[in-house]
Short mmCIF file of C-alpha atoms in Angstrom, two decimals:
data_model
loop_
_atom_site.label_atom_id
_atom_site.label_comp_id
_atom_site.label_asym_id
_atom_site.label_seq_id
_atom_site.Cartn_x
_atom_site.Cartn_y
_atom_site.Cartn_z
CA UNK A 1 -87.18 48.75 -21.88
CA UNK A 2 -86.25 46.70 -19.00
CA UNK A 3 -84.59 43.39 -20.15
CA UNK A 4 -81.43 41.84 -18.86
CA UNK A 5 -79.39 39.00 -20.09
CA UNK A 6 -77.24 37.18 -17.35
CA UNK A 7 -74.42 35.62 -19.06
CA UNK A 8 -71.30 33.09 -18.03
CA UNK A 9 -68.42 34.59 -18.99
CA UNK A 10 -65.32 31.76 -18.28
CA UNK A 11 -66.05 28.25 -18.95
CA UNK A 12 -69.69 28.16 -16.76
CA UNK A 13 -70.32 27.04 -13.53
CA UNK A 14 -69.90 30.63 -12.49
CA UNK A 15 -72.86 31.15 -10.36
CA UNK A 16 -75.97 31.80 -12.60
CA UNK A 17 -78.45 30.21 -10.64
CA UNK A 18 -78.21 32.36 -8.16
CA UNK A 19 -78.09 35.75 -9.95
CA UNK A 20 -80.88 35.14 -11.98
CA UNK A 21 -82.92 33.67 -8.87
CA UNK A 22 -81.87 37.02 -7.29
CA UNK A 23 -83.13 38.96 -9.89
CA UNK A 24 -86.38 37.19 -10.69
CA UNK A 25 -87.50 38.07 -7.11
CA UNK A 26 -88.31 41.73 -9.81
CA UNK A 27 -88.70 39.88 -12.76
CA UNK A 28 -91.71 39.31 -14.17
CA UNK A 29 -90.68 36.90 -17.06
CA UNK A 30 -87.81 34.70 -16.88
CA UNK A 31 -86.65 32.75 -20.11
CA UNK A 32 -83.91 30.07 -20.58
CA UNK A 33 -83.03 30.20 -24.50
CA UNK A 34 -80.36 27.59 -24.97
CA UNK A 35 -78.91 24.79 -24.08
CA UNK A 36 -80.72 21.42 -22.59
CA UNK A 37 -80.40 19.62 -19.34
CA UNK A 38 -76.93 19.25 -19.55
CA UNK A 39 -76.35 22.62 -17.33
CA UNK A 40 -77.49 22.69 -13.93
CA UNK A 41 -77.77 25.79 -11.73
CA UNK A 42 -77.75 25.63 -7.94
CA UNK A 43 -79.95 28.02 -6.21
CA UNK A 44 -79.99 28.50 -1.89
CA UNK A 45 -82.73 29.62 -0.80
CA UNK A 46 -83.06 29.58 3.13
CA UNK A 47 -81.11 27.13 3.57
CA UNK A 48 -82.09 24.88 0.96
CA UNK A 49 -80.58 23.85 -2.16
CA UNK A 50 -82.32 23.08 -5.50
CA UNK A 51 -80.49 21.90 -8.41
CA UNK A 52 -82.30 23.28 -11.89
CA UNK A 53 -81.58 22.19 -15.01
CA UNK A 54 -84.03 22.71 -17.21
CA UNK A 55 -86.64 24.58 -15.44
CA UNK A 56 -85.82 28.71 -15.46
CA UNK A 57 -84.36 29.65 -12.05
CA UNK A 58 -87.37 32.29 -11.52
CA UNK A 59 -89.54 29.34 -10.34
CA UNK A 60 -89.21 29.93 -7.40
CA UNK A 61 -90.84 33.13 -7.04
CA UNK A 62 -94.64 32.78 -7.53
CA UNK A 63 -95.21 35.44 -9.75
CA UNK A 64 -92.59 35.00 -12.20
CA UNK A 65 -93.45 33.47 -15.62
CA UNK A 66 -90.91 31.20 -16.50
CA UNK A 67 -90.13 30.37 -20.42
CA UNK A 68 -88.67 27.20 -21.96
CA UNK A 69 -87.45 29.32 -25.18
CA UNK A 70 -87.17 27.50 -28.93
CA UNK A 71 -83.47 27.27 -28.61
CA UNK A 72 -83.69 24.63 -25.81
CA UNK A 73 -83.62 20.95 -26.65
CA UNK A 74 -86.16 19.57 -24.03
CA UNK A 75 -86.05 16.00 -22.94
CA UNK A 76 -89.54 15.72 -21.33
CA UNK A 77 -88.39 12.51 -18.43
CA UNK A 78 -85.61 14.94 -17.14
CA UNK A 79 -88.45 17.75 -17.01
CA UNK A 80 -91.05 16.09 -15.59
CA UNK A 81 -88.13 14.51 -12.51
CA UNK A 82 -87.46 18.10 -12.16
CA UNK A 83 -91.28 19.97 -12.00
CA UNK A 84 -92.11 16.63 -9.53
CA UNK A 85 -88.67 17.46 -7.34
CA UNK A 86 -90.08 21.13 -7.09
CA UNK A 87 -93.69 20.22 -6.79
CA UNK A 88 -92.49 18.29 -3.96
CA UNK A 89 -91.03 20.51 -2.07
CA UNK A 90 -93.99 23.16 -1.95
CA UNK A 91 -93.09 25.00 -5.34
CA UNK A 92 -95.71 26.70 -7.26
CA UNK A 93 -94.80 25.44 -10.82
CA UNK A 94 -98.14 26.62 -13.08
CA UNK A 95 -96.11 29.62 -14.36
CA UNK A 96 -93.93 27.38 -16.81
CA UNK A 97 -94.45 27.71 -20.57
CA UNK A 98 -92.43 26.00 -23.10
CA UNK A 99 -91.83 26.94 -26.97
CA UNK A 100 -93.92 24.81 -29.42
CA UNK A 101 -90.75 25.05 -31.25
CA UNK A 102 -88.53 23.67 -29.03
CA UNK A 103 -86.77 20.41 -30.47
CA UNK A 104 -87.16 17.02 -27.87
CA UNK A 105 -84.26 14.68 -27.09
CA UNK A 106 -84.80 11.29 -27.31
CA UNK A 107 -83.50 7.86 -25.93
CA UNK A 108 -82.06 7.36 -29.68
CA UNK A 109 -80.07 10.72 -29.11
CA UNK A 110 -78.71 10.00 -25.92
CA UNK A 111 -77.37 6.47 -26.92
CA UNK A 112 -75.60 8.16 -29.85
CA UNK A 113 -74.65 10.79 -27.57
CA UNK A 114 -72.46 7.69 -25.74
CA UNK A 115 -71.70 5.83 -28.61
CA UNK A 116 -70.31 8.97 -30.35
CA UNK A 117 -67.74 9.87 -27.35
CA UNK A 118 -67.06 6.38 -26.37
CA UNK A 119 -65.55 6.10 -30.30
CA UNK A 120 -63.34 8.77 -29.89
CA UNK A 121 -60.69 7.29 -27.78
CA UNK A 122 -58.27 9.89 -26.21
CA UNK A 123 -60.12 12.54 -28.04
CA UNK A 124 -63.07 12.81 -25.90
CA UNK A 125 -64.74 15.98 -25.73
CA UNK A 126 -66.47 15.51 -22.12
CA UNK A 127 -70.32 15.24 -23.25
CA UNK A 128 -72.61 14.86 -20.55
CA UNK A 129 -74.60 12.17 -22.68
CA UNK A 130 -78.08 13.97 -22.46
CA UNK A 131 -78.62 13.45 -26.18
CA UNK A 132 -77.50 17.27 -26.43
CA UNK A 133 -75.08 17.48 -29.28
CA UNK A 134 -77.00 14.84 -31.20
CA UNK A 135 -80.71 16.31 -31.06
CA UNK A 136 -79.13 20.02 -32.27
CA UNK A 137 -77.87 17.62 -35.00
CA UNK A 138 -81.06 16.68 -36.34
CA UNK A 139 -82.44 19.87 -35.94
CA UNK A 140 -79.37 21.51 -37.97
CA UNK A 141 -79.61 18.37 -40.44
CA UNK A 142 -83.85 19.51 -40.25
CA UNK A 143 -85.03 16.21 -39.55
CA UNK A 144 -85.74 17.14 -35.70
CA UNK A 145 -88.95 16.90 -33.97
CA UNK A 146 -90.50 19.49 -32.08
CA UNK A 147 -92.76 20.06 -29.50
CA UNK A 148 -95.91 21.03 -31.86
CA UNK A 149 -95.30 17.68 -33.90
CA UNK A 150 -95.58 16.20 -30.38
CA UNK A 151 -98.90 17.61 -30.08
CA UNK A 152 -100.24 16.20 -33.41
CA UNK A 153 -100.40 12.24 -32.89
CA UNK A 154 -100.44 11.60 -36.61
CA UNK A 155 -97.36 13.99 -37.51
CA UNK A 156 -95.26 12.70 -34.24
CA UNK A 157 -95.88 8.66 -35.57
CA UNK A 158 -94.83 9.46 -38.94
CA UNK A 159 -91.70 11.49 -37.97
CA UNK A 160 -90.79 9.33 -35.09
CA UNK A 161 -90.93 6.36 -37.53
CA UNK A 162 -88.57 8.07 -40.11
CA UNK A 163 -86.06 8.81 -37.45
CA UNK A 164 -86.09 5.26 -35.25
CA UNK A 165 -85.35 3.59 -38.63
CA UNK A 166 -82.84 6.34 -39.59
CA UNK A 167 -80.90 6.02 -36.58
CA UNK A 168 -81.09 2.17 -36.72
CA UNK A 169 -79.04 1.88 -39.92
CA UNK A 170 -76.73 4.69 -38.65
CA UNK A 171 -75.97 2.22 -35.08
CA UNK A 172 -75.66 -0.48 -37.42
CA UNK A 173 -73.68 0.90 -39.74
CA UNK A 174 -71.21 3.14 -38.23
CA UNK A 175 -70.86 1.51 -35.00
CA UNK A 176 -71.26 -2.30 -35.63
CA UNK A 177 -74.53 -3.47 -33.92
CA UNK A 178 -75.97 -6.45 -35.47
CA UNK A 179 -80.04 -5.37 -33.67
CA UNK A 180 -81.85 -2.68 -33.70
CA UNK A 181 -81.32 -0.42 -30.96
CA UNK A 182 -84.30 1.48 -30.78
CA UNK A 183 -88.06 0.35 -30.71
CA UNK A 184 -90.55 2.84 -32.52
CA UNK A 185 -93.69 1.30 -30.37
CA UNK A 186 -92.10 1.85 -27.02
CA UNK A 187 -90.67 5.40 -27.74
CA UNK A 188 -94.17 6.17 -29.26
CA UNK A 189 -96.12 4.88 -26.30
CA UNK A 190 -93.55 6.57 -23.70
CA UNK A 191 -93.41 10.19 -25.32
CA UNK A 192 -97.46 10.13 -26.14
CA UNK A 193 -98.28 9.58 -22.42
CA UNK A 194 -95.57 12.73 -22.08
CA UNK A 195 -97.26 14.69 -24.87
CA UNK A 196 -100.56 14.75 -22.79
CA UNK A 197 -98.96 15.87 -19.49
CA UNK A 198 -96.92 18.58 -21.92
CA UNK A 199 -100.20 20.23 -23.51
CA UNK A 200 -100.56 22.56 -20.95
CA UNK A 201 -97.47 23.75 -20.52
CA UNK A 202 -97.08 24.49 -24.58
CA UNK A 203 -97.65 27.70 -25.87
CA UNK A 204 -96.22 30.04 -28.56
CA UNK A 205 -93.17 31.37 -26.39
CA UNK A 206 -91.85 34.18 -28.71
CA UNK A 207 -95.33 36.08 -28.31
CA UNK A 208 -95.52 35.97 -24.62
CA UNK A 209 -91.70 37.13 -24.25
CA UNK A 210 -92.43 39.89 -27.52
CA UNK A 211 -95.95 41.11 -25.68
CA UNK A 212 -94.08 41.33 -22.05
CA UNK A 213 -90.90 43.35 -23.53
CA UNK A 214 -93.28 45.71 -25.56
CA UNK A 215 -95.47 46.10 -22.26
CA UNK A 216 -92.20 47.64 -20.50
CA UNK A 217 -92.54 44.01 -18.06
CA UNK A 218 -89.04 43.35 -16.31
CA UNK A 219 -87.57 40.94 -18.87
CA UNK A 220 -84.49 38.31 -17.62
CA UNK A 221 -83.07 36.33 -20.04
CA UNK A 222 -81.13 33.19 -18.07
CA UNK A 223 -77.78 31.86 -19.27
CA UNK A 224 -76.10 28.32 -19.15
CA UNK A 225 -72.90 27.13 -19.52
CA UNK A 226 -70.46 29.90 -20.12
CA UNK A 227 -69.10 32.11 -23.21
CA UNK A 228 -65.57 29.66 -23.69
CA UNK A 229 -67.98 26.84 -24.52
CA UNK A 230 -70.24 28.53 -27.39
CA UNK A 231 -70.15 26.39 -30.40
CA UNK A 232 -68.37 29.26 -32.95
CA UNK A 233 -66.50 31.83 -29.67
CA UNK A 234 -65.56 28.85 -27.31
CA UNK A 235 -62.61 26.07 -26.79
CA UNK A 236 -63.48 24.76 -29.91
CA UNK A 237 -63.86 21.36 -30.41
CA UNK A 238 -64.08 21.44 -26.32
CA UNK A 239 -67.44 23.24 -26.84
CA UNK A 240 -71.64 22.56 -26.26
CA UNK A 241 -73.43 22.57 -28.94
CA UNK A 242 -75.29 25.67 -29.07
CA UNK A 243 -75.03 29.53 -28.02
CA UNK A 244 -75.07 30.10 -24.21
CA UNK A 245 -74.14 34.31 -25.35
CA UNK A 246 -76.16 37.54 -25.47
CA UNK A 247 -76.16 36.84 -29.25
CA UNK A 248 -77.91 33.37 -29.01
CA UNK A 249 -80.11 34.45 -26.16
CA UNK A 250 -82.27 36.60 -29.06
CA UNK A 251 -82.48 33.83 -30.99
CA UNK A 252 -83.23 30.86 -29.12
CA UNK A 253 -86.00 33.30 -27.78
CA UNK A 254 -87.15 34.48 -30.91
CA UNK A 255 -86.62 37.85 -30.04
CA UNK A 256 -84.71 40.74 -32.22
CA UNK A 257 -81.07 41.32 -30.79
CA UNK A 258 -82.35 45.24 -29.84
CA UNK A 259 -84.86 44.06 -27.88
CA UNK A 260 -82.17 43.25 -25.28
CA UNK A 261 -80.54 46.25 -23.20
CA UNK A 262 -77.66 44.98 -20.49
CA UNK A 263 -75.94 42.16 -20.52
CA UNK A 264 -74.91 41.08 -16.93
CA UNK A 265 -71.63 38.81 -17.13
CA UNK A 266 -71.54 36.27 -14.39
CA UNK A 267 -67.57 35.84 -13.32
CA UNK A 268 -66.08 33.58 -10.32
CA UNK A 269 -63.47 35.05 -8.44
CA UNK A 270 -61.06 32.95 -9.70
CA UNK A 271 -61.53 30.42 -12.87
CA UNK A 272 -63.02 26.83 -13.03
CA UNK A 273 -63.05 24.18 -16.15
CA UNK A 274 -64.84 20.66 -16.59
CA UNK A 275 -63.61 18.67 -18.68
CA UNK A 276 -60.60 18.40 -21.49
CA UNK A 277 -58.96 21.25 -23.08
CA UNK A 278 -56.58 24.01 -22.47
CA UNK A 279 -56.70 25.91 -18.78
CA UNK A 280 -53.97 28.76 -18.73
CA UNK A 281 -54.18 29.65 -15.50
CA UNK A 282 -55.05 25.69 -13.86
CA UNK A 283 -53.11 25.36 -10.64
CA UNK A 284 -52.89 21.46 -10.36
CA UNK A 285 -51.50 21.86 -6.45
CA UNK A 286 -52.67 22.81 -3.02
CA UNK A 287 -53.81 25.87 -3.64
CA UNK A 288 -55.66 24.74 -6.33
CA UNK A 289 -57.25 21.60 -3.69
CA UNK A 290 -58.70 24.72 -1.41
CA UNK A 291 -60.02 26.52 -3.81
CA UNK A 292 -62.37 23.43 -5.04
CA UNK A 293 -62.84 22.58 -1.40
CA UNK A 294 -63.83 25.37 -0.20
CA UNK A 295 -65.44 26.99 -3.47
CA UNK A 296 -67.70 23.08 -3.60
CA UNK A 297 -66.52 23.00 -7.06
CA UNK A 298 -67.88 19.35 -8.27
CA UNK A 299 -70.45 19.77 -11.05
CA UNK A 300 -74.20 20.32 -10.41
CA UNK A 301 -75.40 17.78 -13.27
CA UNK A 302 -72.30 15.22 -13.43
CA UNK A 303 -70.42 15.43 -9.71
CA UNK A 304 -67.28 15.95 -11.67
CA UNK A 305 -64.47 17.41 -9.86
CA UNK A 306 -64.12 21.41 -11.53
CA UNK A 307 -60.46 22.40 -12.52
CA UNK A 308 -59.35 25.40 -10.54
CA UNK A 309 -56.97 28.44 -11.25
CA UNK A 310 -56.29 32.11 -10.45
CA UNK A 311 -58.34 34.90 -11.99
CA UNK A 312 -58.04 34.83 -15.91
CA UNK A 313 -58.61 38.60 -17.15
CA UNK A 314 -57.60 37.32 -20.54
CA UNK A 315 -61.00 35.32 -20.40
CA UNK A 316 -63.49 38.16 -18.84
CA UNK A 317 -61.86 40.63 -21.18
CA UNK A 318 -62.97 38.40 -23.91
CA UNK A 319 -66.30 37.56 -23.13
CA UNK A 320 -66.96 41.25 -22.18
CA UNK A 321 -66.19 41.71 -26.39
CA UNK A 322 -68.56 39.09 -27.10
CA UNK A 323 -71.16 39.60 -25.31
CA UNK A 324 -71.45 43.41 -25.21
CA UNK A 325 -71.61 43.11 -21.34
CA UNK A 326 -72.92 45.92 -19.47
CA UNK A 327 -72.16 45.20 -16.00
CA UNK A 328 -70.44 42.29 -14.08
CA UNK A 329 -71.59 40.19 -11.06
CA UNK A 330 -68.37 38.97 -9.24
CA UNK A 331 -69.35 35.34 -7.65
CA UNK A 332 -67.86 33.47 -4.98
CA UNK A 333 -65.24 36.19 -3.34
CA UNK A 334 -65.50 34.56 -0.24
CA UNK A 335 -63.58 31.66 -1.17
CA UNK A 336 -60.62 33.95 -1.42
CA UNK A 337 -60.91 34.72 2.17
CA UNK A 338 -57.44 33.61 4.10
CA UNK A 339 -54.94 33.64 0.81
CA UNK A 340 -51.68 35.95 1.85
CA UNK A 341 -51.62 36.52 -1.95
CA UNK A 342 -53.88 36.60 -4.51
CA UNK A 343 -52.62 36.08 -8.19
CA UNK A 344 -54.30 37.85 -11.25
CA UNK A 345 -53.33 36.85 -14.80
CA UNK A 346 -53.69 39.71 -16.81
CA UNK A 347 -51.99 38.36 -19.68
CA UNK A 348 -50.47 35.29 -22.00
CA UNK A 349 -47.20 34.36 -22.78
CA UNK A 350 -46.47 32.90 -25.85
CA UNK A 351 -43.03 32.30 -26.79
CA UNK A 352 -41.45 35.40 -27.08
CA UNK A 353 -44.88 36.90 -27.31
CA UNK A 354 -47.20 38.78 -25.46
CA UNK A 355 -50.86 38.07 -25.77
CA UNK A 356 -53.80 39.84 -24.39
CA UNK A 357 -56.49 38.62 -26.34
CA UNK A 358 -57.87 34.88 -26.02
CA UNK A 359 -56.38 33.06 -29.08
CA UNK A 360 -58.79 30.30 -31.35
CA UNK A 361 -56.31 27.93 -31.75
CA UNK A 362 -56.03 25.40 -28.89
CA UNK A 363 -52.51 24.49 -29.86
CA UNK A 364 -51.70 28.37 -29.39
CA UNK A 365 -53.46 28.59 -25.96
CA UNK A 366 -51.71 25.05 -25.05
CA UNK A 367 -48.61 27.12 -25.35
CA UNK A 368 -49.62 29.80 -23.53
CA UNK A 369 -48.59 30.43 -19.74
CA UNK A 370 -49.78 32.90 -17.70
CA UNK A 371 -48.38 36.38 -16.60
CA UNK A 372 -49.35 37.21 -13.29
CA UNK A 373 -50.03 40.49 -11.30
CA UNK A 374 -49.87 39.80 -7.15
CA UNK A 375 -52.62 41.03 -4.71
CA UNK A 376 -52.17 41.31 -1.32
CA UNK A 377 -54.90 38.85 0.52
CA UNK A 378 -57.54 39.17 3.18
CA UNK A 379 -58.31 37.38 6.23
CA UNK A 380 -61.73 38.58 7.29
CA UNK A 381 -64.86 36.54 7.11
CA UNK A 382 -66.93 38.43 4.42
CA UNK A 383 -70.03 36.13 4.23
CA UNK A 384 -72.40 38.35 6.26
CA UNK A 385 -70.85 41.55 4.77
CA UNK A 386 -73.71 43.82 3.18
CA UNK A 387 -72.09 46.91 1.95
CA UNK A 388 -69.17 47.15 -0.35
CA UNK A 389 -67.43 49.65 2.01
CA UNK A 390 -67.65 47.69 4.41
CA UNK A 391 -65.70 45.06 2.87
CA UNK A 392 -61.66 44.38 3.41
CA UNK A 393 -59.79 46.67 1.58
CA UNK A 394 -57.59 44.11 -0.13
CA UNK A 395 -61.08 42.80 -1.38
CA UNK A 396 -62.32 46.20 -2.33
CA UNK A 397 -58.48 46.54 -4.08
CA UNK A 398 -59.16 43.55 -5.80
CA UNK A 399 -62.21 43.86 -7.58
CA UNK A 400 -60.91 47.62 -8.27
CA UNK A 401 -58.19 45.57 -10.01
CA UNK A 402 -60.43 43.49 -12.09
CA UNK A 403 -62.19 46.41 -13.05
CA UNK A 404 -59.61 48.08 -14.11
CA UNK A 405 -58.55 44.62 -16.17
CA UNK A 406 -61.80 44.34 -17.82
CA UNK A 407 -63.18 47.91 -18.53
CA UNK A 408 -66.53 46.67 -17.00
CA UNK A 409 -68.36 47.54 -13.84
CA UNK A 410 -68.99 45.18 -10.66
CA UNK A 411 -72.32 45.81 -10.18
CA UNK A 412 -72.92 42.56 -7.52
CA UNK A 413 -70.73 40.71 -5.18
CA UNK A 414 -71.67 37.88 -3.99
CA UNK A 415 -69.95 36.97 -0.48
CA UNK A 416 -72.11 33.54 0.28
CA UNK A 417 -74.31 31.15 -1.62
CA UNK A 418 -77.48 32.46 -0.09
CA UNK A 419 -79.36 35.10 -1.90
CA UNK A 420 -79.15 37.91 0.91
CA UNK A 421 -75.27 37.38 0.55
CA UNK A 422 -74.93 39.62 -2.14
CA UNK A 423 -73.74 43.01 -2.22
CA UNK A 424 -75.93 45.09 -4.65
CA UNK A 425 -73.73 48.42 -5.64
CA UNK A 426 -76.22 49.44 -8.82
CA UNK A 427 -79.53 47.28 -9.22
CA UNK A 428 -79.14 45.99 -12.92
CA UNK A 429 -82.62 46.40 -13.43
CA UNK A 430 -83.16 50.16 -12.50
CA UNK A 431 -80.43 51.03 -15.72
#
């Protein structure tokens, strides 16, 4: 069985895009399980950049079949800008099949989505306003609609109807609007001229993945987001609103959890947040201003500005628990280059305590400061570097060092945002 899940393992943004795009060069399916357009991926390719956010990152290869799994919320305007974007540029995009029981976002969610955080005040949880968190809402409160209701005319009018007068009452009565927000003949008209351009796209997704595992096909299973925002493991309340782990990979794929062999945790060099919440190892200074320079850290979807700190191990260590990971890909080591010192937190202090497992409670981790192991730095530009002996041997020290921290393997290094800047020291896929 050759399957692989690629997985963030800090607070995402840790390089996905271009692991999985490196691996789907051998993959023959690719499948995004989770998750809407609210995560973005940025894959180089020559040169080029293209920003994915709801499209699997194995489009680009020709021969990859790409799967929109039945645990993605899928807002057909922000797919259709993205297939036209690729289209555009010369991309082959034929080889994309979505799940007929994948739930759609729609303009009512994404107004709630804004109404929702713009009502908490000071306690705003950073949505992206996509609609996410609201259309996994209906579809945990199982009044959702899904793409095979799209495809039936009849059932889409009467469920659409339900819902626009449904969430009508709920603007008008929880958040004081004296109109109706929402018009069922426009949304009707707008998603029906979608549900045409959908139909061949739409296809039982759990077969085709089930068929290709059982056929021994090279399997990748794409994460997004990161292992600190999963609704019941993450920064909880600071969270998405689904499972972007190995766990929820099976099952917004519809596949059993055996059916998935190595788990690939994706891991910056050092650790980035967006948004609120507790960030142990933050470093709100200079050092923390070159890292985001030079590491280009502003969000893919929003532009926001990515908190930056030192190298959690309390994090990785975690998400190498939850996640069962098998091997790690270390992203983004070249934005290390020129520190005299490189700082590793290996574990918390709390108190008069010492913690090395990543607490629940965000007033614990609020507490929490970080304990520090120093690295000596490098100054040699890595970024055309193709052999891990060949690397520094502060950098080779270092990723000995997180090794050592997380009991996993560093399988990849990436030394440069283009695909041939990786460092390949065991190919995940011949395990």
């Amino acid at each position: 069985m050759k399957t692989v899940a690629i997985v963030g393992s800090q607070w995402g943004d840790e390089g996905k895009g271009k692991v999985i795009d490196f691996l789907a060069t051998q993959a023959d399916v690719v499948i995004r399980a989770q998750g809407g357009n609210n995560a973005g991926h940025t894959i180089v390719v020559d040169g080029k950049k293209f920003a994915l956010r709801l499209i699997p990152s194995g489009i680009l290869n020709p021969n990859t079949i790409n799967v929109i799994g039945n645990g993605i919320v899928f807002d057909p305007k922000g797919f259709f800008e993205e297939l036209e974007m690729l289209q555009s540029n010369g991309i082959d995009t034929k080889n994309i099949k979505i799940s007929d029981r994948a739930h759609i976002i729609f303009p009512y969610h994404k107004e709630l989505d804004g109404l929702a955080e713009e009502a908490r005040g000071d306690n705003k949880i950073g949505t992206t306003k996509r609609g996410i968190g609201p259309c996994y809402m209906d579809k945990t409160e199982r009044s959702g609609i899904r793409i095979c209701d799209l495809m039936d005319k009849d059932v889409f009018a009467k469920k659409l109807k339900g819902q626009v007068e449904a969430k009508n009452k709920l603007v008008k009565g929880v958040y004081d609007k004296e109109e109706d927000m929402f018009n069922f003949d426009e949304i009707y008209s707008e998603f029906m001229a979608y549900a045409e351009k959908l139909r061949p796209f739409v296809a039982d997704t759990t077969v085709i993945v089930y068929d290709a595992i059982k056929a021994g096909k090279k399997v990748l299973f794409e994460g997004a987001q990161g292992t600190l925002l999963d609704l019941d493991l993450g920064t909880y309340p600071f969270v998405t609103s689904s499972h972007p782990i190995s766990g929820g990979f099976a099952v917004g794929a519809g596949v059993g959890p055996n059916m998935i062999k190595d788990v690939v945790g994706i891991v910056k060099a050092y650790t980035t947040r967006v948004g609120e919440g507790p960030f142990v190892t933050e470093l709100d200074n200079e050092i923390g201003e070159e890292i985001r320079i030079k590491g280009c850290e502003f969000g893919t979807v929003t532009g926001r500005s990515r908190r930056c700190g030192w190298f959690d191990a309390v994090i990785v260590r975690y998400a190498a628990r939850v996640n069962g990971l098998t091997s790690i890909s270390l992203m983004l080591l070249d934005v290390l280059t020129g520190f005299d010192k490189i700082q590793v937190c290996t574990a918390y202090k709390m108190g008069d305590k010492i913690i090395k497992d990543f607490p629940a409670s965000l007033e614990d981790l609020a507490k929490c400061e970080p304990i520090y192991e120093e690295l000596e730095g490098w100054t040699e530009d890595i970024t055309s570097v193709e052999r891990f002996e060949d690397l520094p041997e502060n950098a080779k020290k270092y990723i000995a060092r997180i090794e050592e921290l997380i009991g996993v393997n560093v399988d990849l290094v990436s030394v440069g945002p283009n695909r041939a800047q990786t460092i390949i020291r065991k190919n995940v896929f011949d395990n």
